Amino acid sequence: MDKMRMESVDMTAKNIDKIAELFPNCITEALDEKHSTPDHKAYKKAVNFELLKQMLSGEVLEGDEAYEFTWVGKKAAIVEANRPIKKTLRPYPAESVNWNETENLYIEGDNLDVLKLLQESYLGKIKIIYIDPPYNTGNDSFIYPDSFVMDKDEYEEAVKLYDEEDNKLFRENNSNNPRFHSAWDSMIYSRLMLSRNLLSDDGVIFISIGQGEIQSLTAICNEVFGESNCCGIISRVMKSGGAKGRFFSPNMEYILVYCRDIIKVGNFREPISEDIVNKLYTSVEAEGDRKGERYRPFGLYQSSLDARPNQRYYIECPDGTFVIPPGDTMPLNAEDGAMVKPKGTDGCWRWSRERYLEERKKGNIAFKPSNGVLITSEGKPAKWNVYTKIWLSDRQEDGKVPVDLISKWENRLSTKELTELGIPFDFAKPTALIRYLIDIVDDNKDAIVLDFFSGSATTAHAVFLQNCTDNGDRKFIMVQYPEECEKKSSAFKEGYTNICEIGKERIRRAGLKIKENSPLTTQNLDIGFRVFKTDESNMNDVYYAAGDYTQDMLSMLESNVKSDRTDLDLLFGCLLEWGLPLSMPYSSETIDGCTVHTYNDGDLIACFDENIPDSVIKAIAKRQPLRAVFRDSSFPNSPAKINV
């Protein structure tokens, strides 16, 4: 119940809330002197104005980065995340599967660039993100070419590692030194900032991480997503046994779970296991509308309940006797529904009399022979017990609350999966783990699932399997940097030049295998994917002032489109510009000698030919598209453009 404020609206607090919606990482705490007492200090939300200024600036601002959780390079990471890029995603139908029909995407490139390019097309549209970034153990390859990650000399200068006489002021060693963590923190920080924008209001992100960076990652996620939007941390057993480690053998890893808005995200639920079903749901309904359904009998009386005045009453059994939970307070004349006010330790039913009658009418009450749990009106052990019926179908629909410890699906299972597909790759996650994380998120059967550290594309494989299991219509977006395979690796020897080739081939083989194993139930399963790769802009760059151009240079600028770009390149470049998803259907046709592209039944119509005749323009106009796109050179002069 809300209380009256008895004062006008606190506009400062209102404005802080608005800033928190846009920049949760800029919200901190400050002492609330108004509500503090000598014995109790109260705190209120406040704005970190230095950080807010940096979020709104395109340059690195001066000032010490030492008050909150910070590291050398944090401001540069913010600038890099907000900095626009002149790049695009180029389509590769020949490397794709079912290009025209599929709604899945596989994107090759630096995931920082890709996340920037997806900001318009997928803003607020991603329901689930799963990532398995490098754990920064010192052994994993750190191949992301971020321009803001400082080299050794820059870092030493920034932290004043040496004094004026070139004496070292403190020591650094291996993975424990600050620079080692700073580079990783900067890498993940900028990417999480961009990924938050893509999450829907009820979206969830799962991040696998090892022990080394879990503290830093938690602090970063608290800034980016807001500490109040933390759903929890899952501990996971990644392997059994092992002898590595100085003090302990590391067998655990963690999955941080955050959401966009804790108020709007649904509950997490997992399916009830077959073991629990067979152990608890042993009764079968013999009559009525639910005849043949399995249920679990659950006692209406539970000894742990506190005394409640309206929940101690007599219930009539099938043989005409009356039973009541054990206790000392008894009426002289018992009858069905007779209320008894409990005292002390008198037992009570779990439901009120009204709730009991309602459930009995629905057929949700069962009477079974008893071992004397209840008592009769004479105070003797009763021959009957009263149960409620917990229906298996209801529980399966609702599921159960998952625990924050996963002790199954160890990493070794992924080796078996990849071996069966003939895919050479180490250190992948099992598909069962990713399927579990997808499945516990509420209302996700048509979700878009994003993985921007996709590796061998385990997440894509998991989406296929989960859709096959529950007839879902989930789509995936896989993003992977084309890291080269080592020449000594089995992958390279089998012809895979980089990790993207491994991921794409895994998706191809996994989709075919699923179809082969279940041909009748997978006829409509989307096992395709559209391949895109990051590249420089489709447009020619202009680097010179007008007076600096020569005649030879002008001949190179007859078109503002690069000579190696196709109509398909330009079409999907327009989609990114206009903020349209890259997975929708499109068609191409010839009208009066010109090629006309129609995207998603008229969301966009484009023609990139030279000197387009009026007849083509009129044909496009009659279709009333939401957007129409042409090249500058499609028209001979300005009046022709005005005519359009």
Short mmCIF file of C-alpha atoms in Angstrom, two decimals, residues 211 241-251:
data_model
loop_
_atom_site.label_atom_id
_atom_site.label_comp_id
_atom_site.label_asym_id
_atom_site.label_seq_id
_atom_site.Cartn_x
_atom_site.Cartn_y
_atom_site.Cartn_z
CA GLN A 211 37.23 -17.77 -10.70
CA GLY A 241 38.59 -34.81 -10.31
CA GLY A 242 41.79 -33.38 -11.72
CA ALA A 243 45.15 -32.72 -10.13
CA LYS A 244 46.05 -29.25 -11.40
CA GLY A 245 46.31 -26.27 -9.07
CA ARG A 246 48.56 -25.26 -6.21
CA PHE A 247 46.03 -25.23 -3.37
CA PHE A 248 42.85 -26.58 -4.94
CA SER A 249 42.03 -28.30 -8.20
CA PRO A 250 39.67 -25.86 -9.99
CA ASN A 251 36.55 -27.83 -10.85
#
